[in-house]
Amino acid sequence: MFKRILPFLSWLPNYNRTTLYGDFIAGITLGIMLVPQGMAYAMIAGMPPIYGLYASLVPPVIYALLGTSRQLAVGPVAMDSLLIAAGIGAMNFTKTEEYIAAVIFLTMLIGMVQLLFGIIKMGSFVNFLSKPVINGFTSAAAILIGLGQLKHILGITLPQSGKVYVLLGSIFKNLNQVHLLTFGLGIVVILLILGLRKINKKLPGPLLIVVLGILGVVLFGLEGQGIEVVGKIPEGLPKFQLPVAQWDQIGKFLPIALTVALFGFMESISIAKSVEEKHPEYELDANQELRALGMSNILGSFFQSLEVSGSFSRTAINDEAGAKTGLSLVFSSLIIAAVLLFLTPLFHNLPTLALGGIIIVSVFGLIDIKYPVYLWKNRKDEFLLLIATFVMTLCIGLIEGILLGVLLSLLLLVYRISNPHIAILGRIKGTNYYKNINRFVEDVEIENDILVLRFDAQLYFGNKDYFKKQLYQFLKQRGKGVKYVVLNAEAINYIDSSATVMLERVILELKEKGIQFKIAGAIGPTRDILHQSGIIAVLGEENLFAQTFEAVDSCSKTLERSSIQKKVSLQTKKKSL
């Protein structure tokens, strides 16, 4: 019980020097990486850079204690920060203090949503975010982030927006105001990061850029030449302080909180699952992950943190560096604490173009071209879903884009189950196998007076008319010689009340035309429904079979079924008195 609530108790008793060494090295590496990334991602959220360090301090420690993944690196991430910026930015706060207070209150609200979902065990809810929707949204968001950060590379002022045409319009409108030195140095920063990645991916490129940027400003007096710097950063650790309650505007905050909470959890659980495959010593618990992220965000908001979730790049580095437990996150937080206590004055001279370059290179790596190409070649419907989500996110807005993408994916799901696959079956020569006649054209035998079909979905109100229409169409194609219809029901796991009424009518209508209806291969739950709904009385027990070949053979000769054959064909749950 305690290990489920506090997962760190499962690895703490077996902790040893070897594990400590791996966690220590991984934690130091992670902490060093978090310094530039945390500051950069805070800027994406429209927050002062220091809040990215605050978000890298308390939440990782909370997750280390409560999370079930031992390698997931929790902290500020680009996508969530952009969602926050889009949501809070639309609320039009005029003062920086009000904006910061709103983001911190939103962080607490996001944590409360995640904690509630974890308590009521809604971890599987994330499955509603399909991969085409995620891919389309992520690629569009990466473009929006990159365009939004161009202001730091070009040295111009641009309005914050989540719409691509607004960003592009502003950029072209202000091209005549580009600060050439800033632009030149920005290009150098991007090329340096890409070059360092090619040399060795393990090199802390962002940190080196931060150091070089600070040295460049100090040694060459770049601030006096128009290069914008971060400026004064508060020293010391964040103080405990409850977020400023804004419950009067909960109607505006809640949709943003729900969107970020679910998207953040989706990011985290997908990353954690990919890492878990390499580590059979533990198992993920999706609901506990929700609770862990929820508590991380709630308690983090008490220390001026913005929202956190799992980071793919930092998790990969954490794992590769040798992290064995969540203690690596504690070590990374200690690095952040040391920076906050002793090194913040150094970041005064950090050029914002350095952070902008770090962000641009980081997010454009999130644009996936291979997956859309794969969908175009193999799944046109999912490709269209991806493109629709991509375009809506770019043009309508981030939150609207992902919500509409989820809605479209659900509509696609409804369409599929309302128009499922139906196959006409024939007997494979010399066997009792019945297979799709379109797949085994030369190998099947077709009885002209028997129509055998398989319906590959549950029967419900949404597809009952489709089933009836297809059945009658197949009968029309066969002609007037059909005397028997055999429904292979192996794939039908449920029949609702609307579909049972339809099925009864079909059986009776066919009987009036001299066509006998038979059902083969019905699984237990379906047999229960056939008996409970009264269909069996209309169908007749003699027309319910365990296997398709038995149903077909019964059309040409009277079969004497053994007691076990009858039991397998007709068995159903008995009603309790």
mmCIF file of C-alpha atoms in Angstrom, residues 449-455 459 467-468 471-472 475 482-489 492 495 499 502-520 530 535-536 538-545 551 554-555:
data_model
loop_
_atom_site.group_PDB
_atom_site.id
_atom_site.type_symbol
_atom_site.label_atom_id
_atom_site.label_comp_id
_atom_site.label_asym_id
_atom_site.label_seq_id
_atom_site.Cartn_x
_atom_site.Cartn_y
_atom_site.Cartn_z
ATOM 1 C CA ASP A 449 -27.329 -21.118 -52.295
ATOM 2 C CA ILE A 450 -25.420 -20.101 -49.129
ATOM 3 C CA LEU A 451 -24.252 -16.577 -48.301
ATOM 4 C CA VAL A 452 -21.581 -16.584 -45.565
ATOM 5 C CA LEU A 453 -20.540 -13.183 -44.241
ATOM 6 C CA ARG A 454 -18.424 -11.857 -41.377
ATOM 7 C CA PHE A 455 -19.146 -8.545 -39.640
ATOM 8 C CA LEU A 459 -23.532 -4.260 -33.700
ATOM 9 C CA PHE A 467 -25.251 -3.969 -41.614
ATOM 10 C CA LYS A 468 -28.771 -4.449 -42.988
ATOM 11 C CA LEU A 471 -26.552 -7.766 -46.214
ATOM 12 C CA TYR A 472 -29.407 -7.046 -48.626
ATOM 13 C CA LEU A 475 -28.167 -10.975 -51.407
ATOM 14 C CA VAL A 482 -29.814 -17.995 -51.968
ATOM 15 C CA LYS A 483 -31.599 -20.176 -49.391
ATOM 16 C CA TYR A 484 -29.311 -19.677 -46.375
ATOM 17 C CA VAL A 485 -27.468 -16.772 -44.735
ATOM 18 C CA VAL A 486 -24.706 -17.662 -42.276
ATOM 19 C CA LEU A 487 -23.419 -14.813 -40.101
ATOM 20 C CA ASN A 488 -19.934 -15.430 -38.742
ATOM 21 C CA ALA A 489 -20.186 -13.539 -35.425
ATOM 22 C CA ILE A 492 -19.142 -9.241 -32.783
ATOM 23 C CA ILE A 495 -25.212 -6.153 -29.729
ATOM 24 C CA ALA A 499 -29.377 -3.711 -33.164
ATOM 25 C CA MET A 502 -33.000 -4.863 -36.342
ATOM 26 C CA LEU A 503 -31.603 -8.409 -36.235
ATOM 27 C CA GLU A 504 -34.984 -9.862 -35.283
ATOM 28 C CA ARG A 505 -36.658 -8.063 -38.184
ATOM 29 C CA VAL A 506 -33.984 -9.248 -40.629
ATOM 30 C CA ILE A 507 -34.393 -12.861 -39.504
ATOM 31 C CA LEU A 508 -38.185 -12.652 -39.914
ATOM 32 C CA GLU A 509 -38.010 -10.802 -43.263
ATOM 33 C CA LEU A 510 -35.611 -13.393 -44.665
ATOM 34 C CA LYS A 511 -37.792 -16.211 -43.367
ATOM 35 C CA GLU A 512 -40.742 -14.748 -45.300
ATOM 36 C CA LYS A 513 -38.562 -14.846 -48.439
ATOM 37 C CA GLY A 514 -37.682 -18.486 -47.787
ATOM 38 C CA ILE A 515 -34.159 -17.757 -46.560
ATOM 39 C CA GLN A 516 -32.928 -19.371 -43.341
ATOM 40 C CA PHE A 517 -30.667 -17.252 -41.085
ATOM 41 C CA LYS A 518 -27.897 -18.959 -39.072
ATOM 42 C CA ILE A 519 -25.274 -17.601 -36.674
ATOM 43 C CA ALA A 520 -21.845 -19.201 -36.160
ATOM 44 C CA LEU A 530 -28.996 -13.478 -28.104
ATOM 45 C CA ILE A 535 -33.436 -13.330 -30.618
ATOM 46 C CA ILE A 536 -32.758 -17.014 -29.972
ATOM 47 C CA VAL A 538 -36.833 -16.130 -33.434
ATOM 48 C CA LEU A 539 -33.609 -17.675 -34.720
ATOM 49 C CA GLY A 540 -34.070 -21.121 -33.202
ATOM 50 C CA GLU A 541 -31.443 -22.904 -31.114
ATOM 51 C CA GLU A 542 -30.847 -25.312 -33.994
ATOM 52 C CA ASN A 543 -29.481 -22.367 -36.025
ATOM 53 C CA LEU A 544 -26.762 -21.317 -33.551
ATOM 54 C CA PHE A 545 -23.389 -22.995 -34.161
ATOM 55 C CA ALA A 551 -23.514 -24.006 -39.910
ATOM 56 C CA SER A 554 -26.277 -28.079 -41.670
ATOM 57 C CA CYS A 555 -27.700 -26.403 -44.773
#
